[in-house]
């Protein structure tokens, strides 16, 4: 997703394009990879000559929402695919898509009833990204998109909302009062229906540019997208008794940027997007432990039971 202040998002992202045109390999969607090796995961029905990123799955693994942009990493939109007997369906535009403006960074809640995303639909200039959500009705259809209030949103851009099971929301923002270009924030819903938001502080927010993060379900590990002056890359953090501590950089390409991290439920595998030659940008999978759960990302069509 976007990685700079709203007024400079598109020019700066476009300037990164020459570094995108690089070739990578392909991975079996379920088989564990050599630890520390990122392999292309994007299913054939999802892959295109454009840029796919920021995936999210329904709890049953049968729905996939993701962001697609053009080769210049602009014109962001959210697409939806369903898992059927023949694999993932051709991606379609969801019902809540903006009539005008950009939509990006979808994320389904743990129960699959709410989907968060960012959008510029409220801004005629198409520069201010705010966090919205839609809720699924009893009939399975999505309702009307609702824009979250301040202090979740601000006059600056918000990026990559990630909801925890208890309703808190991690996100990036370039709002005033931070430590750098963008920082990482946590918003907590209040009993009166309002929200409280605070900067996560060092080492998650520093003078560098931290603008996206996903946290494991147990709350003990986190992967952040950070630009420390050499493009945006993925960094791991672990939470101990004394707070967060950085534990190293994810072994992805050093000469292109990475975006849209999604941790597996166990925090042992990671999906993210990076450049992939003529395909522009694709989803890549990396194992974070020696023996991860191979059932994630969800297989489609599901693996057949053996007798």
PDB file of C-alpha atoms in Angstrom:
ATOM      1  CA  UNK A   1       0.000   0.000   0.000  1.00  0.00           C
ATOM      2  CA  UNK A   2       0.912   3.632   0.027  1.00  0.00           C
ATOM      3  CA  UNK A   3       4.030   4.413   1.966  1.00  0.00           C
ATOM      4  CA  UNK A   4       4.366   8.191   2.115  1.00  0.00           C
ATOM      5  CA  UNK A   5       2.387  11.295   3.025  1.00  0.00           C
ATOM      6  CA  UNK A   6      -0.780  11.755   0.942  1.00  0.00           C
ATOM      7  CA  UNK A   7       0.554  14.603  -1.190  1.00  0.00           C
ATOM      8  CA  UNK A   8       3.475  12.513  -2.395  1.00  0.00           C
ATOM      9  CA  UNK A   9       2.030   8.991  -2.545  1.00  0.00           C
ATOM     10  CA  UNK A  10       1.716   8.470  -6.283  1.00  0.00           C
ATOM     11  CA  UNK A  11       4.895  10.227  -7.511  1.00  0.00           C
ATOM     12  CA  UNK A  12       7.081   8.433  -4.992  1.00  0.00           C
ATOM     13  CA  UNK A  13       5.541   5.026  -5.625  1.00  0.00           C
ATOM     14  CA  UNK A  14       5.858   5.499  -9.372  1.00  0.00           C
ATOM     15  CA  UNK A  15       9.526   6.304  -8.956  1.00  0.00           C
ATOM     16  CA  UNK A  16      10.034   2.820  -7.512  1.00  0.00           C
ATOM     17  CA  UNK A  17       8.761   1.078 -10.644  1.00  0.00           C
ATOM     18  CA  UNK A  18      12.113   0.514 -12.368  1.00  0.00           C
ATOM     19  CA  UNK A  19      13.157  -1.646  -9.414  1.00  0.00           C
ATOM     20  CA  UNK A  20      10.074  -3.821  -9.723  1.00  0.00           C
ATOM     21  CA  UNK A  21      10.840  -5.648 -12.958  1.00  0.00           C
ATOM     22  CA  UNK A  22      12.622  -8.680 -11.534  1.00  0.00           C
ATOM     23  CA  UNK A  23      11.987 -12.402 -11.895  1.00  0.00           C
ATOM     24  CA  UNK A  24      11.122 -14.796  -9.038  1.00  0.00           C
ATOM     25  CA  UNK A  25      10.162 -18.457  -8.643  1.00  0.00           C
ATOM     26  CA  UNK A  26       6.895 -20.256  -7.957  1.00  0.00           C
ATOM     27  CA  UNK A  27       5.689 -22.201  -4.888  1.00  0.00           C
ATOM     28  CA  UNK A  28       3.294 -25.020  -4.124  1.00  0.00           C
ATOM     29  CA  UNK A  29       0.504 -23.367  -2.155  1.00  0.00           C
ATOM     30  CA  UNK A  30       0.641 -25.890   0.658  1.00  0.00           C
ATOM     31  CA  UNK A  31       4.099 -27.423   0.818  1.00  0.00           C
ATOM     32  CA  UNK A  32       6.523 -25.953   3.356  1.00  0.00           C
ATOM     33  CA  UNK A  33       9.357 -23.955   1.790  1.00  0.00           C
ATOM     34  CA  UNK A  34      12.977 -24.027   2.844  1.00  0.00           C
ATOM     35  CA  UNK A  35      12.971 -21.804   5.934  1.00  0.00           C
ATOM     36  CA  UNK A  36      13.879 -18.246   4.993  1.00  0.00           C
ATOM     37  CA  UNK A  37      13.080 -18.636   1.283  1.00  0.00           C
ATOM     38  CA  UNK A  38      10.260 -16.556  -0.205  1.00  0.00           C
ATOM     39  CA  UNK A  39       8.377 -18.356  -2.984  1.00  0.00           C
ATOM     40  CA  UNK A  40       5.657 -17.051  -5.269  1.00  0.00           C
ATOM     41  CA  UNK A  41       2.247 -18.220  -4.028  1.00  0.00           C
ATOM     42  CA  UNK A  42      -0.345 -16.325  -6.123  1.00  0.00           C
ATOM     43  CA  UNK A  43      -2.970 -18.750  -7.520  1.00  0.00           C
ATOM     44  CA  UNK A  44      -3.308 -18.699 -11.341  1.00  0.00           C
ATOM     45  CA  UNK A  45      -6.809 -17.186 -11.221  1.00  0.00           C
ATOM     46  CA  UNK A  46      -5.531 -14.315  -9.060  1.00  0.00           C
ATOM     47  CA  UNK A  47      -2.241 -13.587 -10.831  1.00  0.00           C
ATOM     48  CA  UNK A  48      -2.160 -10.942 -13.543  1.00  0.00           C
ATOM     49  CA  UNK A  49       0.161  -8.486 -15.264  1.00  0.00           C
ATOM     50  CA  UNK A  50      -0.820  -5.984 -12.573  1.00  0.00           C
ATOM     51  CA  UNK A  51       0.145  -5.759  -8.889  1.00  0.00           C
ATOM     52  CA  UNK A  52      -1.616  -8.052  -6.365  1.00  0.00           C
ATOM     53  CA  UNK A  53      -1.103  -7.462  -2.650  1.00  0.00           C
ATOM     54  CA  UNK A  54      -2.676  -7.246   0.840  1.00  0.00           C
ATOM     55  CA  UNK A  55      -4.571 -10.578   0.929  1.00  0.00           C
ATOM     56  CA  UNK A  56      -7.063 -11.651   3.597  1.00  0.00           C
ATOM     57  CA  UNK A  57      -9.022 -14.906   3.984  1.00  0.00           C
ATOM     58  CA  UNK A  58     -12.396 -15.707   5.490  1.00  0.00           C
ATOM     59  CA  UNK A  59     -12.274 -17.960   8.591  1.00  0.00           C
ATOM     60  CA  UNK A  60     -13.297 -21.009   6.557  1.00  0.00           C
ATOM     61  CA  UNK A  61     -10.656 -20.306   3.920  1.00  0.00           C
ATOM     62  CA  UNK A  62     -13.186 -20.164   1.098  1.00  0.00           C
ATOM     63  CA  UNK A  63     -13.056 -16.430   0.399  1.00  0.00           C
ATOM     64  CA  UNK A  64     -10.087 -14.299  -0.566  1.00  0.00           C
ATOM     65  CA  UNK A  65     -10.079 -10.513  -0.695  1.00  0.00           C
ATOM     66  CA  UNK A  66      -7.035  -8.666  -1.963  1.00  0.00           C
ATOM     67  CA  UNK A  67      -5.865  -5.409  -3.497  1.00  0.00           C
ATOM     68  CA  UNK A  68      -4.915  -4.994  -7.145  1.00  0.00           C
ATOM     69  CA  UNK A  69      -3.237  -1.933  -8.620  1.00  0.00           C
ATOM     70  CA  UNK A  70      -1.752  -1.025 -11.967  1.00  0.00           C
ATOM     71  CA  UNK A  71       1.897  -1.556 -12.816  1.00  0.00           C
ATOM     72  CA  UNK A  72       2.735   1.874 -11.429  1.00  0.00           C
ATOM     73  CA  UNK A  73       1.192   0.796  -8.086  1.00  0.00           C
ATOM     74  CA  UNK A  74      -1.674   3.238  -8.522  1.00  0.00           C
ATOM     75  CA  UNK A  75      -5.438   2.980  -9.130  1.00  0.00           C
ATOM     76  CA  UNK A  76      -5.927   0.703  -6.121  1.00  0.00           C
ATOM     77  CA  UNK A  77      -9.037  -1.462  -5.918  1.00  0.00           C
ATOM     78  CA  UNK A  78     -10.257  -4.401  -3.854  1.00  0.00           C
ATOM     79  CA  UNK A  79     -11.233  -7.679  -5.505  1.00  0.00           C
ATOM     80  CA  UNK A  80     -12.909 -10.825  -4.219  1.00  0.00           C
ATOM     81  CA  UNK A  81     -12.517 -14.494  -5.167  1.00  0.00           C
ATOM     82  CA  UNK A  82     -14.282 -17.647  -3.948  1.00  0.00           C
ATOM     83  CA  UNK A  83     -12.867 -21.141  -3.624  1.00  0.00           C
ATOM     84  CA  UNK A  84     -14.760 -23.738  -5.646  1.00  0.00           C
ATOM     85  CA  UNK A  85     -14.175 -27.253  -6.890  1.00  0.00           C
ATOM     86  CA  UNK A  86     -12.061 -25.894  -9.749  1.00  0.00           C
ATOM     87  CA  UNK A  87     -10.013 -23.530  -7.601  1.00  0.00           C
ATOM     88  CA  UNK A  88     -10.212 -19.810  -6.971  1.00  0.00           C
ATOM     89  CA  UNK A  89     -12.796 -17.987  -9.073  1.00  0.00           C
ATOM     90  CA  UNK A  90     -12.078 -15.085 -11.388  1.00  0.00           C
ATOM     91  CA  UNK A  91     -11.782 -12.027  -9.100  1.00  0.00           C
ATOM     92  CA  UNK A  92     -14.797  -9.737  -8.982  1.00  0.00           C
ATOM     93  CA  UNK A  93     -15.434  -6.267  -7.592  1.00  0.00           C
ATOM     94  CA  UNK A  94     -17.221  -6.492  -4.199  1.00  0.00           C
ATOM     95  CA  UNK A  95     -20.537  -4.747  -3.612  1.00  0.00           C
ATOM     96  CA  UNK A  96     -19.019  -2.126  -1.304  1.00  0.00           C
ATOM     97  CA  UNK A  97     -16.473  -0.897  -3.867  1.00  0.00           C
ATOM     98  CA  UNK A  98     -16.200   2.874  -4.272  1.00  0.00           C
ATOM     99  CA  UNK A  99     -17.952   4.492  -7.221  1.00  0.00           C
ATOM    100  CA  UNK A 100     -14.990   6.888  -7.336  1.00  0.00           C
ATOM    101  CA  UNK A 101     -11.707   6.983  -5.467  1.00  0.00           C
ATOM    102  CA  UNK A 102      -9.333   4.217  -4.424  1.00  0.00           C
ATOM    103  CA  UNK A 103     -10.012   1.232  -2.126  1.00  0.00           C
ATOM    104  CA  UNK A 104      -7.185  -0.849  -0.675  1.00  0.00           C
ATOM    105  CA  UNK A 105      -5.826  -2.973   2.204  1.00  0.00           C
ATOM    106  CA  UNK A 106      -8.807  -5.259   2.983  1.00  0.00           C
ATOM    107  CA  UNK A 107      -8.861  -7.267   6.215  1.00  0.00           C
ATOM    108  CA  UNK A 108     -11.504  -9.702   7.465  1.00  0.00           C
ATOM    109  CA  UNK A 109     -12.188  -9.932  11.200  1.00  0.00           C
ATOM    110  CA  UNK A 110     -11.617 -13.246  12.979  1.00  0.00           C
ATOM    111  CA  UNK A 111     -15.332 -14.124  12.763  1.00  0.00           C
ATOM    112  CA  UNK A 112     -15.606 -13.039   9.124  1.00  0.00           C
ATOM    113  CA  UNK A 113     -18.500 -10.669   9.857  1.00  0.00           C
ATOM    114  CA  UNK A 114     -16.641  -7.402   9.364  1.00  0.00           C
ATOM    115  CA  UNK A 115     -14.195  -6.281   6.704  1.00  0.00           C
ATOM    116  CA  UNK A 116     -11.919  -3.275   7.215  1.00  0.00           C
ATOM    117  CA  UNK A 117     -10.252  -1.398   4.363  1.00  0.00           C
ATOM    118  CA  UNK A 118      -8.895   2.035   3.465  1.00  0.00           C
ATOM    119  CA  UNK A 119     -10.414   4.352   0.890  1.00  0.00           C
ATOM    120  CA  UNK A 120     -10.191   7.841  -0.609  1.00  0.00           C
ATOM    121  CA  UNK A 121     -13.889   7.839  -1.547  1.00  0.00           C
ATOM    122  CA  UNK A 122     -14.560  10.803   0.756  1.00  0.00           C
ATOM    123  CA  UNK A 123     -11.772  12.946  -0.736  1.00  0.00           C
ATOM    124  CA  UNK A 124     -12.384  14.624  -4.133  1.00  0.00           C
ATOM    125  CA  UNK A 125      -8.617  14.961  -4.549  1.00  0.00           C
ATOM    126  CA  UNK A 126      -8.162  11.210  -4.036  1.00  0.00           C
ATOM    127  CA  UNK A 127      -5.253  11.628  -1.631  1.00  0.00           C
ATOM    128  CA  UNK A 128      -6.535  11.083   1.926  1.00  0.00           C
ATOM    129  CA  UNK A 129      -6.839   7.414   2.855  1.00  0.00           C
ATOM    130  CA  UNK A 130      -9.158   6.716   5.799  1.00  0.00           C
ATOM    131  CA  UNK A 131     -10.244   3.451   7.427  1.00  0.00           C
ATOM    132  CA  UNK A 132     -13.728   2.131   6.614  1.00  0.00           C
ATOM    133  CA  UNK A 133     -15.570  -1.070   7.432  1.00  0.00           C
ATOM    134  CA  UNK A 134     -18.520  -3.082   6.146  1.00  0.00           C
ATOM    135  CA  UNK A 135     -20.529  -5.679   8.043  1.00  0.00           C
ATOM    136  CA  UNK A 136     -22.020  -8.888   6.686  1.00  0.00           C
ATOM    137  CA  UNK A 137     -25.760  -9.385   7.134  1.00  0.00           C
ATOM    138  CA  UNK A 138     -27.626 -12.583   7.978  1.00  0.00           C
ATOM    139  CA  UNK A 139     -28.006 -13.206   4.232  1.00  0.00           C
ATOM    140  CA  UNK A 140     -24.236 -13.077   3.757  1.00  0.00           C
ATOM    141  CA  UNK A 141     -24.331  -9.796   1.838  1.00  0.00           C
ATOM    142  CA  UNK A 142     -22.170  -6.830   2.766  1.00  0.00           C
ATOM    143  CA  UNK A 143     -23.854  -3.685   4.053  1.00  0.00           C
ATOM    144  CA  UNK A 144     -22.983  -0.052   3.463  1.00  0.00           C
ATOM    145  CA  UNK A 145     -19.416   1.072   4.060  1.00  0.00           C
ATOM    146  CA  UNK A 146     -18.926   3.096   7.263  1.00  0.00           C
ATOM    147  CA  UNK A 147     -16.018   5.474   7.861  1.00  0.00           C
ATOM    148  CA  UNK A 148     -14.424   5.198  11.289  1.00  0.00           C
ATOM    149  CA  UNK A 149     -14.296   8.418  13.356  1.00  0.00           C
ATOM    150  CA  UNK A 150     -11.364  10.264  14.838  1.00  0.00           C
ATOM    151  CA  UNK A 151      -9.025   9.472  16.492  1.00  0.00           C
ATOM    152  CA  UNK A 152      -8.802   6.323  14.360  1.00  0.00           C
ATOM    153  CA  UNK A 153      -8.842   8.458  11.220  1.00  0.00           C
ATOM    154  CA  UNK A 154      -7.102  11.801  10.934  1.00  0.00           C
ATOM    155  CA  UNK A 155      -6.380  14.542   8.417  1.00  0.00           C
ATOM    156  CA  UNK A 156      -3.450  12.423   7.231  1.00  0.00           C
ATOM    157  CA  UNK A 157      -3.591   8.968   5.607  1.00  0.00           C
ATOM    158  CA  UNK A 158      -4.226   5.712   7.472  1.00  0.00           C
ATOM    159  CA  UNK A 159      -2.980   2.397   6.104  1.00  0.00           C
ATOM    160  CA  UNK A 160      -3.405  -1.395   6.427  1.00  0.00           C
ATOM    161  CA  UNK A 161      -5.965  -1.820   9.256  1.00  0.00           C
ATOM    162  CA  UNK A 162      -5.532  -5.105  11.128  1.00  0.00           C
ATOM    163  CA  UNK A 163      -8.167  -6.061  13.716  1.00  0.00           C
ATOM    164  CA  UNK A 164      -7.508  -8.312  16.707  1.00  0.00           C
ATOM    165  CA  UNK A 165     -10.088 -10.775  18.054  1.00  0.00           C
ATOM    166  CA  UNK A 166     -11.016  -8.338  20.848  1.00  0.00           C
ATOM    167  CA  UNK A 167     -11.769  -5.517  18.384  1.00  0.00           C
ATOM    168  CA  UNK A 168      -8.609  -3.439  18.653  1.00  0.00           C
ATOM    169  CA  UNK A 169      -7.145  -2.077  15.430  1.00  0.00           C
ATOM    170  CA  UNK A 170      -3.504  -1.808  14.367  1.00  0.00           C
ATOM    171  CA  UNK A 171      -2.749   0.581  11.510  1.00  0.00           C
ATOM    172  CA  UNK A 172      -0.184   2.971  10.087  1.00  0.00           C
ATOM    173  CA  UNK A 173      -0.624   6.733   9.855  1.00  0.00           C
ATOM    174  CA  UNK A 174       1.301   9.813   8.774  1.00  0.00           C
ATOM    175  CA  UNK A 175      -0.607  12.043  11.220  1.00  0.00           C
ATOM    176  CA  UNK A 176       1.032  14.917  13.013  1.00  0.00           C
ATOM    177  CA  UNK A 177       2.829  14.281  16.295  1.00  0.00           C
ATOM    178  CA  UNK A 178       4.559  11.060  15.277  1.00  0.00           C
ATOM    179  CA  UNK A 179       8.214  10.055  15.374  1.00  0.00           C
ATOM    180  CA  UNK A 180       8.816   9.905  11.602  1.00  0.00           C
ATOM    181  CA  UNK A 181       7.118   9.975   8.200  1.00  0.00           C
ATOM    182  CA  UNK A 182       4.601   7.308   9.252  1.00  0.00           C
ATOM    183  CA  UNK A 183       4.185   5.504  12.560  1.00  0.00           C
ATOM    184  CA  UNK A 184       2.278   2.479  13.832  1.00  0.00           C
ATOM    185  CA  UNK A 185      -0.811   3.005  15.981  1.00  0.00           C
ATOM    186  CA  UNK A 186      -3.263   0.949  18.019  1.00  0.00           C
ATOM    187  CA  UNK A 187      -6.919   1.979  18.373  1.00  0.00           C
ATOM    188  CA  UNK A 188      -9.115   0.531  21.128  1.00  0.00           C
ATOM    189  CA  UNK A 189     -12.941   0.694  21.072  1.00  0.00           C
ATOM    190  CA  UNK A 190     -14.545   2.278  24.128  1.00  0.00           C
ATOM    191  CA  UNK A 191     -17.738   1.425  26.013  1.00  0.00           C
ATOM    192  CA  UNK A 192     -19.404   4.646  24.838  1.00  0.00           C
ATOM    193  CA  UNK A 193     -18.890   3.741  21.176  1.00  0.00           C
ATOM    194  CA  UNK A 194     -15.872   5.984  20.698  1.00  0.00           C
ATOM    195  CA  UNK A 195     -12.248   5.035  20.185  1.00  0.00           C
ATOM    196  CA  UNK A 196      -8.924   5.698  21.846  1.00  0.00           C
ATOM    197  CA  UNK A 197      -5.789   5.609  19.679  1.00  0.00           C
ATOM    198  CA  UNK A 198      -2.132   5.798  20.643  1.00  0.00           C
ATOM    199  CA  UNK A 199       1.238   5.650  18.940  1.00  0.00           C
ATOM    200  CA  UNK A 200       2.939   2.306  19.653  1.00  0.00           C
ATOM    201  CA  UNK A 201       6.271   4.036  20.232  1.00  0.00           C
ATOM    202  CA  UNK A 202       9.781   2.635  19.912  1.00  0.00           C
ATOM    203  CA  UNK A 203      10.901   0.258  18.631  1.00  0.00           C
ATOM    204  CA  UNK A 204       7.753  -0.063  16.463  1.00  0.00           C
ATOM    205  CA  UNK A 205       7.548   3.670  15.713  1.00  0.00           C
ATOM    206  CA  UNK A 206      10.790   5.575  15.167  1.00  0.00           C
ATOM    207  CA  UNK A 207      12.273   8.339  13.007  1.00  0.00           C
ATOM    208  CA  UNK A 208      12.151   5.854  10.106  1.00  0.00           C
ATOM    209  CA  UNK A 209       9.005   5.229   8.021  1.00  0.00           C
ATOM    210  CA  UNK A 210       6.876   2.485   9.644  1.00  0.00           C
ATOM    211  CA  UNK A 211       3.510   2.287   7.916  1.00  0.00           C
ATOM    212  CA  UNK A 212       2.128  -1.277   7.866  1.00  0.00           C
ATOM    213  CA  UNK A 213       2.056  -4.105  10.404  1.00  0.00           C
ATOM    214  CA  UNK A 214       0.321  -7.403  11.062  1.00  0.00           C
ATOM    215  CA  UNK A 215       0.266  -9.019  14.494  1.00  0.00           C
ATOM    216  CA  UNK A 216      -0.031 -12.724  15.300  1.00  0.00           C
ATOM    217  CA  UNK A 217      -3.211 -13.890  17.016  1.00  0.00           C
ATOM    218  CA  UNK A 218      -1.379 -14.593  20.261  1.00  0.00           C
ATOM    219  CA  UNK A 219      -0.089 -11.002  20.304  1.00  0.00           C
ATOM    220  CA  UNK A 220       3.506 -12.105  20.759  1.00  0.00           C
ATOM    221  CA  UNK A 221       4.939 -11.466  17.280  1.00  0.00           C
ATOM    222  CA  UNK A 222       4.511  -8.770  14.661  1.00  0.00           C
ATOM    223  CA  UNK A 223       5.763  -8.082  11.145  1.00  0.00           C
ATOM    224  CA  UNK A 224       6.137  -4.449  10.078  1.00  0.00           C
ATOM    225  CA  UNK A 225       6.852  -2.751   6.760  1.00  0.00           C
ATOM    226  CA  UNK A 226       9.578  -0.164   7.330  1.00  0.00           C
ATOM    227  CA  UNK A 227      11.510   2.127   5.013  1.00  0.00           C
ATOM    228  CA  UNK A 228      14.857   2.921   6.613  1.00  0.00           C
ATOM    229  CA  UNK A 229      16.151   4.753   3.564  1.00  0.00           C
ATOM    230  CA  UNK A 230      16.767   1.712   1.349  1.00  0.00           C
ATOM    231  CA  UNK A 231      13.182   0.901   0.199  1.00  0.00           C
ATOM    232  CA  UNK A 232      10.465  -0.654   2.319  1.00  0.00           C
ATOM    233  CA  UNK A 233      11.214  -4.085   3.743  1.00  0.00           C
ATOM    234  CA  UNK A 234       9.720  -6.501   6.284  1.00  0.00           C
ATOM    235  CA  UNK A 235      10.972  -6.656   9.876  1.00  0.00           C
ATOM    236  CA  UNK A 236      10.040  -9.067  12.662  1.00  0.00           C
ATOM    237  CA  UNK A 237       9.346  -8.085  16.257  1.00  0.00           C
ATOM    238  CA  UNK A 238       8.769 -10.241  19.332  1.00  0.00           C
ATOM    239  CA  UNK A 239       7.007  -9.154  22.521  1.00  0.00           C
ATOM    240  CA  UNK A 240       8.564 -10.080  25.847  1.00  0.00           C
ATOM    241  CA  UNK A 241       8.090  -8.987  29.433  1.00  0.00           C
ATOM    242  CA  UNK A 242       9.882  -5.709  28.720  1.00  0.00           C
ATOM    243  CA  UNK A 243       7.936  -4.915  25.542  1.00  0.00           C
ATOM    244  CA  UNK A 244       8.655  -5.261  21.822  1.00  0.00           C
ATOM    245  CA  UNK A 245      12.085  -6.184  20.520  1.00  0.00           C
ATOM    246  CA  UNK A 246      13.213  -6.388  16.888  1.00  0.00           C
ATOM    247  CA  UNK A 247      14.308  -9.888  15.867  1.00  0.00           C
ATOM    248  CA  UNK A 248      15.503  -9.396  12.302  1.00  0.00           C
ATOM    249  CA  UNK A 249      14.538  -8.688   8.729  1.00  0.00           C
ATOM    250  CA  UNK A 250      12.451 -11.068   6.633  1.00  0.00           C
ATOM    251  CA  UNK A 251      14.572 -12.647   3.903  1.00  0.00           C
ATOM    252  CA  UNK A 252      12.895 -11.081   0.860  1.00  0.00           C
ATOM    253  CA  UNK A 253      14.402  -9.275  -2.121  1.00  0.00           C
ATOM    254  CA  UNK A 254      16.595  -6.366  -1.145  1.00  0.00           C
ATOM    255  CA  UNK A 255      16.277  -4.508  -4.454  1.00  0.00           C
ATOM    256  CA  UNK A 256      12.469  -4.119  -4.454  1.00  0.00           C
ATOM    257  CA  UNK A 257       9.956  -3.122  -1.796  1.00  0.00           C
ATOM    258  CA  UNK A 258       7.601  -5.446   0.106  1.00  0.00           C
ATOM    259  CA  UNK A 259       4.068  -4.549   1.235  1.00  0.00           C
ATOM    260  CA  UNK A 260       0.820  -6.003   2.602  1.00  0.00           C
ATOM    261  CA  UNK A 261       2.037  -8.546   5.208  1.00  0.00           C
ATOM    262  CA  UNK A 262      -0.426 -11.212   6.403  1.00  0.00           C
ATOM    263  CA  UNK A 263       0.618 -13.645   9.144  1.00  0.00           C
ATOM    264  CA  UNK A 264      -0.882 -17.118   9.404  1.00  0.00           C
ATOM    265  CA  UNK A 265      -3.108 -17.814  12.439  1.00  0.00           C
ATOM    266  CA  UNK A 266      -0.144 -19.469  14.202  1.00  0.00           C
ATOM    267  CA  UNK A 267       2.277 -16.748  13.150  1.00  0.00           C
ATOM    268  CA  UNK A 268       4.498 -19.358  11.495  1.00  0.00           C
ATOM    269  CA  UNK A 269       4.030 -18.330   7.844  1.00  0.00           C
ATOM    270  CA  UNK A 270       3.804 -14.971   6.109  1.00  0.00           C
ATOM    271  CA  UNK A 271       2.227 -13.782   2.873  1.00  0.00           C
ATOM    272  CA  UNK A 272       3.373 -10.494   1.383  1.00  0.00           C
ATOM    273  CA  UNK A 273       3.683  -8.779  -2.000  1.00  0.00           C
ATOM    274  CA  UNK A 274       6.748  -7.881  -3.978  1.00  0.00           C
ATOM    275  CA  UNK A 275       7.847  -7.377  -7.588  1.00  0.00           C
ATOM    276  CA  UNK A 276       7.773 -10.361  -9.913  1.00  0.00           C
ATOM    277  CA  UNK A 277       9.049  -9.502 -13.374  1.00  0.00           C
ATOM    278  CA  UNK A 278       6.476  -9.296 -16.169  1.00  0.00           C
ATOM    279  CA  UNK A 279       3.706 -10.064 -13.678  1.00  0.00           C
ATOM    280  CA  UNK A 280       4.517  -6.715 -11.999  1.00  0.00           C
ATOM    281  CA  UNK A 281       3.749  -7.715  -8.389  1.00  0.00           C
ATOM    282  CA  UNK A 282       2.608 -10.993  -6.833  1.00  0.00           C
ATOM    283  CA  UNK A 283       1.954 -12.632  -3.469  1.00  0.00           C
ATOM    284  CA  UNK A 284       4.869 -14.471  -1.910  1.00  0.00           C
ATOM    285  CA  UNK A 285       4.940 -16.992   0.932  1.00  0.00           C
ATOM    286  CA  UNK A 286       7.731 -17.493   3.447  1.00  0.00           C
ATOM    287  CA  UNK A 287       8.039 -19.889   6.369  1.00  0.00           C
ATOM    288  CA  UNK A 288       9.056 -18.274   9.641  1.00  0.00           C
ATOM    289  CA  UNK A 289       9.781 -21.549  11.484  1.00  0.00           C
ATOM    290  CA  UNK A 290      11.276 -24.858  10.428  1.00  0.00           C
ATOM    291  CA  UNK A 291       7.993 -26.802  10.584  1.00  0.00           C
ATOM    292  CA  UNK A 292       5.027 -24.506   9.900  1.00  0.00           C
ATOM    293  CA  UNK A 293       1.415 -25.594   9.598  1.00  0.00           C
ATOM    294  CA  UNK A 294       1.102 -26.494   5.880  1.00  0.00           C
ATOM    295  CA  UNK A 295      -2.695 -26.006   5.860  1.00  0.00           C
ATOM    296  CA  UNK A 296      -2.224 -22.226   5.525  1.00  0.00           C
ATOM    297  CA  UNK A 297      -2.650 -20.453   3.198  1.00  0.00           C
ATOM    298  CA  UNK A 298      -5.882 -22.367   2.516  1.00  0.00           C
ATOM    299  CA  UNK A 299      -5.669 -24.902  -0.299  1.00  0.00           C
ATOM    300  CA  UNK A 300      -8.107 -24.366  -3.137  1.00  0.00           C
ATOM    301  CA  UNK A 301      -9.616 -26.658  -4.136  1.00  0.00           C
ATOM    302  CA  UNK A 302      -9.297 -28.239  -0.663  1.00  0.00           C
ATOM    303  CA  UNK A 303      -7.045 -31.261  -0.396  1.00  0.00           C
ATOM    304  CA  UNK A 304      -8.953 -34.495  -0.908  1.00  0.00           C
ATOM    305  CA  UNK A 305      -9.234 -36.802   2.074  1.00  0.00           C
ATOM    306  CA  UNK A 306      -7.299 -40.067   1.730  1.00  0.00           C
ATOM    307  CA  UNK A 307      -8.564 -43.477   2.784  1.00  0.00           C
TER     308      UNK A 307
END
